[in-house]
Short mmCIF file of N, CA and C in Angstrom, two decimals:
data_model
loop_
_atom_site.label_atom_id
_atom_site.label_comp_id
_atom_site.label_asym_id
_atom_site.label_seq_id
_atom_site.Cartn_x
_atom_site.Cartn_y
_atom_site.Cartn_z
N UNK H 2 -9.21 -15.94 -11.95
CA UNK H 2 -8.61 -14.46 -11.43
C UNK H 2 -7.32 -14.28 -11.03
N UNK H 3 -6.59 -15.52 -11.43
CA UNK H 3 -5.37 -15.10 -10.68
C UNK H 3 -4.13 -13.92 -11.39
N UNK H 4 -4.86 -14.09 -13.05
CA UNK H 4 -3.70 -12.86 -13.59
C UNK H 4 -4.18 -11.55 -13.03
N UNK H 5 -5.74 -11.62 -12.62
CA UNK H 5 -6.42 -9.49 -12.65
C UNK H 5 -5.79 -9.60 -10.68
N UNK H 6 -5.50 -10.23 -10.49
CA UNK H 6 -5.03 -10.41 -8.67
C UNK H 6 -3.61 -10.16 -8.94
N UNK H 7 -2.71 -10.80 -9.85
CA UNK H 7 -1.34 -10.41 -9.96
C UNK H 7 -1.17 -8.76 -10.96
N UNK H 8 -1.86 -8.47 -11.31
CA UNK H 8 -1.43 -6.98 -11.79
C UNK H 8 -2.15 -6.44 -11.26
N UNK H 9 -3.42 -6.27 -10.47
CA UNK H 9 -3.42 -5.49 -8.96
C UNK H 9 -2.22 -5.79 -7.92
N UNK H 10 -1.50 -6.39 -7.71
CA UNK H 10 -0.40 -6.58 -7.53
C UNK H 10 0.93 -5.44 -7.48
N UNK H 11 1.03 -6.01 -9.36
CA UNK H 11 2.19 -5.29 -9.74
C UNK H 11 1.67 -3.89 -9.47
N UNK H 12 0.34 -2.99 -9.64
CA UNK H 12 -0.19 -1.57 -9.37
C UNK H 12 0.02 -1.44 -7.97
N UNK H 13 0.25 -2.56 -7.35
CA UNK H 13 0.04 -2.11 -5.60
C UNK H 13 2.15 -1.65 -5.73
N UNK H 14 2.97 -2.75 -6.27
CA UNK H 14 4.34 -2.69 -6.30
C UNK H 14 4.79 -1.24 -7.09
N UNK H 15 3.92 -0.79 -7.91
CA UNK H 15 4.52 0.45 -8.26
C UNK H 15 3.95 1.79 -7.86
N UNK H 16 2.69 1.46 -6.94
CA UNK H 16 2.25 2.41 -6.15
C UNK H 16 3.56 2.94 -5.19
N UNK H 17 3.94 2.05 -4.52
CA UNK H 17 4.84 1.87 -3.95
C UNK H 17 6.40 2.71 -4.30
N UNK H 18 6.73 2.25 -5.36
CA UNK H 18 7.99 2.84 -6.02
C UNK H 18 7.49 4.23 -6.22
N UNK H 19 6.31 5.04 -6.72
CA UNK H 19 5.86 6.19 -6.41
C UNK H 19 6.07 7.21 -5.56
N UNK H 20 5.35 6.57 -4.44
CA UNK H 20 5.23 7.21 -3.12
C UNK H 20 6.91 7.46 -2.53
N UNK H 21 7.67 6.17 -2.86
CA UNK H 21 9.33 6.63 -2.52
C UNK H 21 10.03 7.95 -3.72
N UNK H 22 8.96 7.77 -5.14
CA UNK H 22 9.94 9.13 -5.89
C UNK H 22 9.31 10.16 -6.05
N UNK H 23 8.17 10.60 -5.39
CA UNK H 23 7.62 11.86 -5.14
C UNK H 23 8.21 12.56 -4.67
N UNK H 24 7.89 13.88 -4.31
CA UNK H 24 8.22 14.85 -3.94
C UNK H 24 7.09 15.90 -3.33
N UNK H 25 5.97 15.60 -3.99
CA UNK H 25 5.02 16.39 -4.03
C UNK H 25 4.07 15.81 -2.69
N UNK H 26 3.46 16.12 -1.48
CA UNK H 26 2.41 15.43 -0.81
C UNK H 26 1.19 15.55 -1.76
N UNK H 27 0.49 16.13 -2.37
CA UNK H 27 -0.39 15.91 -3.02
C UNK H 27 -0.64 14.57 -3.74
N UNK H 28 0.57 13.77 -5.02
CA UNK H 28 0.94 13.11 -5.61
C UNK H 28 0.44 12.29 -4.73
N UNK H 29 1.99 12.01 -3.03
CA UNK H 29 1.24 10.91 -2.43
C UNK H 29 0.40 10.45 -1.97
N UNK H 30 -0.47 11.86 -1.48
CA UNK H 30 -1.89 11.37 -0.88
C UNK H 30 -2.62 10.51 -2.37
N UNK H 31 -2.43 10.60 -3.12
CA UNK H 31 -2.98 10.25 -3.99
C UNK H 31 -3.09 9.15 -4.62
N UNK H 32 -1.73 8.71 -4.24
CA UNK H 32 -1.26 7.22 -4.70
C UNK H 32 -1.19 7.02 -3.51
N UNK H 33 -2.07 6.87 -2.67
CA UNK H 33 -2.49 5.87 -1.33
C UNK H 33 -3.85 6.33 -1.22
N UNK H 34 -4.12 6.91 -1.81
CA UNK H 34 -5.52 6.41 -2.10
C UNK H 34 -5.64 5.33 -3.06
N UNK H 35 -5.42 5.66 -4.06
CA UNK H 35 -5.05 4.50 -5.39
C UNK H 35 -5.12 3.27 -4.85
N UNK H 36 -3.95 2.91 -3.98
CA UNK H 36 -3.99 1.79 -2.94
C UNK H 36 -4.78 1.18 -2.57
N UNK H 37 -5.28 1.98 -1.77
CA UNK H 37 -6.47 1.66 -1.32
C UNK H 37 -8.21 0.88 -1.93
N UNK H 38 -7.92 1.62 -3.07
CA UNK H 38 -8.80 0.70 -4.26
C UNK H 38 -8.33 -0.25 -4.68
N UNK H 39 -7.06 -0.47 -4.80
CA UNK H 39 -6.44 -1.86 -5.14
C UNK H 39 -6.44 -2.78 -3.76
N UNK H 40 -6.49 -2.35 -3.18
CA UNK H 40 -6.10 -2.87 -1.84
C UNK H 40 -7.87 -3.50 -1.66
N UNK H 41 -8.59 -2.83 -1.80
CA UNK H 41 -9.86 -3.31 -2.19
C UNK H 41 -10.40 -4.14 -3.37
N UNK H 42 -9.89 -4.15 -3.90
CA UNK H 42 -10.23 -5.09 -5.40
C UNK H 42 -9.29 -5.92 -5.08
N UNK H 43 -8.25 -6.25 -4.46
CA UNK H 43 -7.48 -7.76 -4.11
C UNK H 43 -8.21 -8.92 -3.51
N UNK H 44 -9.30 -8.71 -2.39
CA UNK H 44 -9.84 -9.74 -1.58
C UNK H 44 -10.44 -10.31 -2.80
N UNK H 45 -11.54 -9.17 -3.47
CA UNK H 45 -12.53 -9.79 -4.19
C UNK H 45 -11.87 -11.02 -5.47
N UNK H 46 -10.80 -9.96 -5.75
CA UNK H 46 -10.18 -10.98 -7.36
C UNK H 46 -9.83 -12.40 -6.97
N UNK H 47 -8.78 -12.31 -5.46
CA UNK H 47 -8.00 -13.72 -5.26
C UNK H 47 -9.22 -14.82 -4.18
N UNK H 48 -10.53 -14.11 -4.20
CA UNK H 48 -11.18 -15.01 -3.75
C UNK H 48 -12.39 -14.82 -4.52
N UNK H 49 -13.05 -14.92 -5.66
CA UNK H 49 -14.11 -14.73 -6.61
C UNK H 49 -14.48 -15.88 -6.28
N UNK H 50 -14.23 -17.22 -6.42
CA UNK H 50 -15.00 -17.93 -6.61
C UNK H 50 -15.85 -18.09 -5.33
N UNK H 51 -15.43 -17.83 -4.58
CA UNK H 51 -15.73 -17.88 -2.77
C UNK H 51 -16.26 -16.70 -2.08
N UNK H 52 -16.85 -15.73 -3.19
CA UNK H 52 -17.03 -13.94 -3.00
C UNK H 52 -18.22 -14.09 -2.32
N UNK H 53 -18.91 -13.82 -1.27
CA UNK H 53 -19.94 -13.79 -0.10
C UNK H 53 -19.97 -11.95 0.40
N UNK H 54 -21.15 -12.02 0.63
CA UNK H 54 -21.82 -10.74 1.34
C UNK H 54 -20.74 -9.30 2.14
N UNK H 55 -20.36 -10.48 3.02
CA UNK H 55 -19.16 -9.72 4.35
C UNK H 55 -17.75 -9.39 3.11
N UNK H 56 -17.44 -10.24 2.29
CA UNK H 56 -16.33 -9.88 1.77
C UNK H 56 -16.57 -8.51 0.94
N UNK H 57 -17.52 -8.67 0.21
CA UNK H 57 -17.51 -7.33 -0.77
C UNK H 57 -18.06 -6.08 0.43
N UNK H 58 -18.60 -5.74 1.09
CA UNK H 58 -18.98 -5.33 2.18
C UNK H 58 -17.46 -4.65 2.56
N UNK H 59 -16.96 -5.78 3.26
CA UNK H 59 -15.58 -5.57 3.85
C UNK H 59 -14.65 -4.28 2.32
N UNK H 60 -15.00 -5.17 0.99
CA UNK H 60 -13.66 -4.14 -0.07
C UNK H 60 -14.31 -2.55 -0.02
N UNK H 61 -15.45 -3.19 -0.14
CA UNK H 61 -16.22 -1.30 -0.33
C UNK H 61 -15.95 -0.46 0.45
N UNK H 62 -16.19 -0.91 2.12
CA UNK H 62 -15.92 -0.19 3.34
C UNK H 62 -14.34 -0.05 3.19
N UNK H 63 -13.23 -0.78 2.44
CA UNK H 63 -11.83 0.32 2.35
C UNK H 63 -11.90 0.64 1.66
N UNK H 64 -12.20 1.13 0.31
CA UNK H 64 -12.58 1.57 -0.49
C UNK H 64 -12.79 3.09 -0.40
N UNK H 65 -13.76 3.17 0.62
CA UNK H 65 -14.04 4.36 1.45
C UNK H 65 -14.33 5.00 1.90
N UNK H 66 -12.78 4.47 2.85
CA UNK H 66 -12.35 5.09 4.35
C UNK H 66 -10.61 5.54 3.92
N UNK H 67 -10.85 4.38 3.11
CA UNK H 67 -8.64 4.28 2.77
C UNK H 67 -9.17 5.48 1.23
N UNK H 68 -9.87 5.26 0.64
CA UNK H 68 -9.81 5.84 -0.71
C UNK H 68 -10.42 7.20 -0.90
N UNK H 69 -11.12 7.70 0.11
CA UNK H 69 -11.46 8.62 0.37
C UNK H 69 -11.89 9.54 1.38
N UNK H 70 -11.92 9.26 2.65
CA UNK H 70 -12.61 9.92 3.60
C UNK H 70 -11.00 10.15 4.30
N UNK H 71 -10.31 9.35 4.77
CA UNK H 71 -8.27 9.48 4.57
C UNK H 71 -7.68 10.58 4.17
N UNK H 72 -7.86 9.52 2.57
CA UNK H 72 -7.53 11.04 1.62
C UNK H 72 -7.82 12.58 2.00
N UNK H 73 -9.45 12.75 1.54
CA UNK H 73 -9.77 14.04 2.26
C UNK H 73 -9.27 14.77 3.37
N UNK H 74 -9.42 13.90 4.62
CA UNK H 74 -8.32 14.61 6.27
C UNK H 74 -7.37 14.70 5.83
N UNK H 75 -6.26 14.44 4.98
CA UNK H 75 -4.94 14.17 4.51
C UNK H 75 -4.71 15.78 4.09
N UNK H 76 -5.58 15.88 2.85
CA UNK H 76 -5.26 17.19 1.90
C UNK H 76 -6.18 18.17 2.39
N UNK H 77 -6.94 17.95 3.72
CA UNK H 77 -7.43 19.20 4.64
C UNK H 77 -6.49 19.84 5.54
N UNK H 78 -5.45 19.14 5.95
CA UNK H 78 -4.84 19.22 6.77
C UNK H 78 -2.90 20.08 6.18
N UNK H 79 -3.01 19.01 5.16
CA UNK H 79 -1.94 20.13 4.21
C UNK H 79 -2.11 21.57 3.37
N UNK H 80 -3.85 21.53 3.64
CA UNK H 80 -4.17 22.56 3.04
C UNK H 80 -4.08 23.83 4.14
N UNK H 81 -4.42 23.31 5.54
CA UNK H 81 -4.20 24.05 6.77
C UNK H 81 -2.86 24.42 7.42
N UNK H 82 -1.93 23.31 7.12
CA UNK H 82 -0.41 23.83 7.49
C UNK H 82 0.24 24.59 6.24
N UNK H 83 -0.52 24.69 4.75
CA UNK H 83 0.46 25.44 4.20
C UNK H 83 1.57 24.83 3.53
N UNK H 84 1.25 23.11 3.68
CA UNK H 84 2.44 22.31 3.60
C UNK H 84 2.07 21.76 1.80
N UNK H 85 3.31 22.33 1.06
CA UNK H 85 2.66 21.54 -0.57
C UNK H 85 3.80 20.76 -1.31
N UNK H 86 4.83 20.90 -0.69
CA UNK H 86 6.29 20.14 -0.94
C UNK H 86 7.30 19.15 -0.08
N UNK H 87 7.64 18.19 -0.28
CA UNK H 87 8.57 17.85 0.95
C UNK H 87 9.77 18.14 0.46
N UNK H 88 10.02 19.50 1.47
CA UNK H 88 11.34 20.24 1.23
C UNK H 88 12.78 19.15 2.00
N UNK H 89 13.60 18.86 1.64
CA UNK H 89 15.16 18.02 1.98
C UNK H 89 15.07 16.76 2.88
N UNK H 90 14.28 15.84 2.55
CA UNK H 90 14.20 14.70 3.07
C UNK H 90 15.48 14.06 3.42
N UNK H 91 15.40 13.57 4.29
CA UNK H 91 16.73 12.45 4.90
C UNK H 91 17.79 12.34 3.81
N UNK H 92 16.74 10.96 3.01
CA UNK H 92 17.14 10.35 2.26
C UNK H 92 16.54 11.10 0.77
N UNK H 93 17.45 11.39 -0.42
CA UNK H 93 17.06 11.78 -1.44
C UNK H 93 16.07 10.78 -2.04
N UNK H 94 15.43 11.77 -3.52
CA UNK H 94 14.52 10.71 -3.93
C UNK H 94 14.83 9.74 -4.80
N UNK H 95 15.90 9.80 -5.66
CA UNK H 95 16.22 8.71 -6.04
C UNK H 95 17.43 7.88 -5.54
N UNK H 96 17.78 7.53 -4.31
CA UNK H 96 18.34 6.96 -4.03
C UNK H 96 17.37 5.96 -2.64
N UNK H 97 15.85 7.00 -2.43
CA UNK H 97 14.87 6.15 -2.00
C UNK H 97 14.43 4.85 -3.38
N UNK H 98 14.53 5.62 -4.51
CA UNK H 98 13.44 4.43 -5.30
C UNK H 98 14.89 3.45 -5.59
N UNK H 99 15.98 3.61 -5.40
CA UNK H 99 16.95 2.41 -5.53
C UNK H 99 16.92 1.50 -4.50
N UNK H 100 16.35 1.98 -3.14
CA UNK H 100 16.60 1.38 -1.93
C UNK H 100 15.38 0.20 -1.68
N UNK H 101 14.28 1.07 -2.64
CA UNK H 101 13.23 0.41 -2.86
C UNK H 101 13.55 -0.63 -3.94
N UNK H 102 13.90 -0.40 -4.75
CA UNK H 102 14.13 -1.55 -5.59
C UNK H 102 14.75 -2.81 -4.97
N UNK H 103 15.73 -2.43 -4.26
CA UNK H 103 16.63 -3.56 -3.63
C UNK H 103 15.76 -4.72 -2.36
N UNK H 104 14.74 -3.19 -1.52
CA UNK H 104 13.80 -3.83 -0.88
C UNK H 104 12.38 -4.61 -1.34
N UNK H 105 12.21 -4.72 -2.78
CA UNK H 105 11.72 -5.65 -3.65
C UNK H 105 12.21 -6.65 -3.82
N UNK H 106 13.53 -6.78 -4.22
CA UNK H 106 14.24 -7.64 -3.95
C UNK H 106 14.42 -8.88 -2.92
N UNK H 107 14.36 -8.28 -1.86
CA UNK H 107 14.58 -8.94 -1.17
C UNK H 107 13.07 -9.55 -0.43
N UNK H 108 12.31 -8.45 -0.49
CA UNK H 108 11.16 -9.38 -0.24
C UNK H 108 10.63 -10.42 -1.06
N UNK H 109 10.98 -10.81 -2.09
CA UNK H 109 10.84 -12.13 -3.04
C UNK H 109 11.52 -13.74 -2.18
N UNK H 110 13.29 -12.93 -1.94
CA UNK H 110 13.76 -14.09 -1.97
C UNK H 110 13.06 -14.09 -0.42
N UNK H 111 13.09 -13.19 0.62
CA UNK H 111 12.24 -13.85 2.23
C UNK H 111 11.28 -14.84 1.99
N UNK H 112 10.37 -14.56 0.69
CA UNK H 112 8.67 -15.01 0.69
C UNK H 112 9.10 -15.74 0.42
N UNK H 113 9.81 -16.50 -0.42
CA UNK H 113 9.94 -17.53 -1.60
C UNK H 113 9.12 -18.90 -0.66
N UNK H 114 9.74 -19.17 0.56
CA UNK H 114 9.00 -19.94 1.56
C UNK H 114 7.57 -20.05 1.86
N UNK H 115 6.93 -18.94 1.79
CA UNK H 115 5.90 -18.71 2.48
C UNK H 115 5.00 -18.68 1.07
N UNK H 116 5.27 -18.18 0.06
CA UNK H 116 5.04 -18.44 -1.47
C UNK H 116 4.31 -20.13 -1.53
N UNK H 117 5.50 -21.28 -1.07
CA UNK H 117 4.36 -21.96 -1.39
C UNK H 117 3.30 -22.88 -0.67
N UNK H 118 3.49 -22.20 1.07
CA UNK H 118 2.07 -22.72 1.24
C UNK H 118 1.31 -21.47 1.34
N UNK H 119 1.49 -20.12 0.90
CA UNK H 119 0.11 -19.66 0.33
C UNK H 119 -0.95 -20.40 -0.75
N UNK H 120 -1.98 -19.45 -0.34
CA UNK H 120 -3.60 -20.32 -1.17
C UNK H 120 -3.08 -19.56 -2.63
N UNK H 121 -4.23 -20.40 -3.55
CA UNK H 121 -4.00 -20.31 -4.74
C UNK H 121 -4.51 -18.95 -5.07
N UNK H 122 -3.24 -17.69 -6.09
CA UNK H 122 -4.02 -17.00 -6.85
C UNK H 122 -3.54 -15.84 -5.40
N UNK H 123 -3.08 -16.28 -4.91
CA UNK H 123 -2.54 -15.19 -3.31
C UNK H 123 -0.40 -15.46 -3.61
N UNK H 124 -0.16 -16.12 -4.44
CA UNK H 124 1.22 -16.38 -4.18
C UNK H 124 1.82 -15.18 -4.42
N UNK H 125 1.94 -14.31 -5.41
CA UNK H 125 2.40 -12.90 -5.14
C UNK H 125 2.34 -11.95 -4.56
N UNK H 126 1.40 -11.48 -3.49
CA UNK H 126 0.74 -10.69 -2.85
C UNK H 126 1.28 -10.68 -1.73
N UNK H 127 2.12 -11.87 -1.27
CA UNK H 127 2.73 -12.04 -0.12
C UNK H 127 4.22 -11.27 -0.25
N UNK H 128 5.06 -11.44 -1.53
CA UNK H 128 5.83 -10.42 -1.27
C UNK H 128 5.75 -8.85 -1.69
N UNK H 129 4.24 -8.57 -2.22
CA UNK H 129 3.99 -7.08 -2.33
C UNK H 129 3.92 -6.57 -1.11
N UNK H 130 3.08 -7.46 -0.31
CA UNK H 130 2.69 -6.68 1.00
C UNK H 130 3.94 -6.69 2.09
N UNK H 131 4.82 -7.41 2.02
CA UNK H 131 6.07 -7.00 2.59
C UNK H 131 6.47 -5.44 2.28
N UNK H 132 6.99 -5.61 1.00
CA UNK H 132 7.33 -4.62 0.14
C UNK H 132 6.60 -3.05 0.96
N UNK H 133 5.27 -3.38 0.67
CA UNK H 133 4.20 -2.01 1.19
C UNK H 133 4.89 -1.68 2.69
N UNK H 134 4.70 -2.72 3.31
CA UNK H 134 5.17 -2.73 4.64
C UNK H 134 6.62 -1.89 5.06
N UNK H 135 7.68 -2.66 4.33
CA UNK H 135 9.42 -1.90 4.24
C UNK H 135 8.73 -0.54 3.54
N UNK H 136 7.75 -0.28 2.82
CA UNK H 136 8.14 1.10 2.00
C UNK H 136 7.50 1.92 2.78
N UNK H 137 6.40 1.75 3.68
CA UNK H 137 5.64 2.63 4.75
C UNK H 137 7.00 2.62 5.69
N UNK H 138 7.77 2.03 6.21
CA UNK H 138 8.39 2.34 7.53
C UNK H 138 9.88 2.87 6.57
N UNK H 139 10.07 2.54 5.45
CA UNK H 139 11.38 3.78 4.96
C UNK H 139 10.83 5.18 5.19
N UNK H 140 9.63 5.66 4.88
CA UNK H 140 8.81 6.89 4.68
C UNK H 140 8.56 7.30 5.85
N UNK H 141 8.25 6.18 6.85
CA UNK H 141 8.35 6.90 7.96
C UNK H 141 9.95 7.51 9.00
N UNK H 142 10.77 6.89 8.31
CA UNK H 142 11.89 7.13 8.75
C UNK H 142 13.14 7.92 7.94
N UNK H 143 12.02 7.89 7.02
CA UNK H 143 13.30 8.84 6.03
C UNK H 143 12.57 10.24 5.32
N UNK H 144 11.44 10.75 5.99
CA UNK H 144 11.08 11.69 5.59
C UNK H 144 11.06 12.77 7.10
N UNK H 145 11.05 13.76 6.74
CA UNK H 145 10.96 15.19 7.79
C UNK H 145 9.51 15.53 7.76
N UNK H 146 8.60 15.77 7.24
CA UNK H 146 7.53 16.33 7.29
C UNK H 146 7.03 15.36 8.23
N UNK H 147 5.65 16.13 9.12
CA UNK H 147 5.15 14.78 10.20
C UNK H 147 3.51 14.21 8.76
N UNK H 148 3.50 15.38 7.87
CA UNK H 148 2.55 14.76 6.78
C UNK H 148 3.03 13.21 6.18
N UNK H 149 4.20 13.48 5.72
CA UNK H 149 4.57 12.08 4.89
C UNK H 149 4.64 11.13 5.53
N UNK H 150 5.36 11.31 7.15
CA UNK H 150 5.19 9.70 8.06
C UNK H 150 4.05 9.45 8.37
N UNK H 151 3.09 10.17 8.38
CA UNK H 151 1.08 9.74 8.18
C UNK H 151 1.19 8.81 7.09
N UNK H 152 1.89 9.42 6.14
CA UNK H 152 1.62 8.62 4.43
C UNK H 152 2.11 7.69 4.84
N UNK H 153 3.34 6.94 5.46
CA UNK H 153 4.32 5.89 5.25
C UNK H 153 3.25 5.33 6.41
N UNK H 154 2.68 5.57 7.39
CA UNK H 154 1.44 4.77 8.11
C UNK H 154 0.97 4.33 7.68
N UNK H 155 -0.09 4.65 7.14
CA UNK H 155 -0.97 4.44 6.72
C UNK H 155 -0.34 3.38 4.84
N UNK H 156 0.25 3.49 4.15
CA UNK H 156 1.34 2.39 3.63
C UNK H 156 1.39 1.37 4.13
N UNK H 157 2.06 1.26 5.26
CA UNK H 157 2.14 0.23 5.90
C UNK H 157 1.04 -0.67 6.82
N UNK H 158 0.12 0.28 7.16
CA UNK H 158 -1.13 -0.36 7.11
C UNK H 158 -1.53 -0.96 6.15
N UNK H 159 -1.47 -0.27 4.66
CA UNK H 159 -2.20 -1.06 3.64
C UNK H 159 -1.43 -2.30 3.46
N UNK H 160 -0.19 -2.40 3.80
CA UNK H 160 0.84 -3.86 3.89
C UNK H 160 0.23 -4.75 4.44
N UNK H 161 0.03 -4.76 5.65
CA UNK H 161 -0.35 -5.42 6.79
C UNK H 161 -1.71 -5.68 6.55
N UNK H 162 -2.78 -5.13 5.45
CA UNK H 162 -3.90 -5.41 5.28
C UNK H 162 -3.66 -6.21 4.05
N UNK H 163 -2.81 -5.89 3.28
CA UNK H 163 -2.64 -6.26 2.28
C UNK H 163 -1.56 -8.49 2.94
N UNK H 164 -0.90 -8.40 3.40
CA UNK H 164 -0.91 -9.68 4.05
C UNK H 164 -1.80 -10.02 4.50
N UNK H 165 -2.73 -9.46 5.57
CA UNK H 165 -3.15 -10.33 6.30
C UNK H 165 -4.50 -11.13 4.82
N UNK H 166 -4.80 -10.45 3.68
CA UNK H 166 -6.14 -10.17 2.77
C UNK H 166 -5.05 -11.84 2.43
N UNK H 167 -3.49 -12.01 2.16
CA UNK H 167 -3.35 -13.30 1.15
C UNK H 167 -3.43 -14.70 2.37
N UNK H 168 -3.16 -14.36 3.74
CA UNK H 168 -3.32 -15.54 4.63
C UNK H 168 -4.30 -15.91 5.37
N UNK H 169 -5.25 -14.89 5.52
CA UNK H 169 -6.68 -15.15 6.05
C UNK H 169 -7.52 -15.14 5.09
N UNK H 170 -7.65 -16.30 4.13
CA UNK H 170 -8.32 -16.86 3.33
C UNK H 170 -10.03 -16.98 4.28
N UNK H 171 -9.58 -18.20 5.17
CA UNK H 171 -11.27 -18.47 5.47
C UNK H 171 -11.59 -17.44 6.41
N UNK H 172 -10.76 -16.39 7.35
CA UNK H 172 -11.46 -15.00 7.74
C UNK H 172 -10.96 -14.24 7.10
N UNK H 173 -11.82 -13.48 6.66
CA UNK H 173 -11.17 -11.93 5.32
C UNK H 173 -11.35 -11.07 6.57
N UNK H 174 -12.64 -11.62 7.59
CA UNK H 174 -13.40 -9.92 8.40
C UNK H 174 -12.25 -9.91 9.23
N UNK H 175 -11.33 -10.35 9.13
CA UNK H 175 -10.75 -10.85 10.81
C UNK H 175 -9.46 -9.49 10.75
N UNK H 176 -8.91 -9.71 8.54
CA UNK H 176 -8.10 -8.55 8.65
C UNK H 176 -8.99 -7.11 8.88
#
C-alpha cells in the first residue's frame, strides 16, 4: 500500500499548489474539500495492514466534516458575502506558486532526518504535511479576503492532521 499512500501524498502536494495558484474562491473551497478526501484516505492506506473500526470511523468522519460540511458552510458564506474572486492579493499568484515550489524543496530538506525514523509507508507524508502547513500559513499571510484566510487555516489544519497521521501510528485517534 506504500505506492497508493505516495500517490495520495502527491495529490495532496498538487492541491497545495492549486491553492496557491487559484484566484477563484470556489476553486479554493473545492480544493480544500479534495484535500479532506485525500486526508481521509491516507491513514487507511498507510495502515492498511492494521485496519480497525476506529480508524475507518475516523477516516469517514474526516471526509464528511472536512469534505462536505465545512465546504458547504464556506460556499454559503461566500454567497452571502457576495465574493466570487480574490482581488489584489498581497503576493501575486505566479509568485505564490514559485514560493510554494521553494517551500516544497525546503520541506524535503528539513524532513530528511524525520523520514529516516518514520514508520514504513509514511516517509513521503512528513514533507507533504510540512508543505501543507506552510501553504496554509502562506495563504493566511498573503491573502486579503477573510474567506481565503479561513481556507489557509483549514489547509494548515489539514497539514497538522497529515503530520499526526504520519507519526501517530500507534494512536491514530489521538490526531
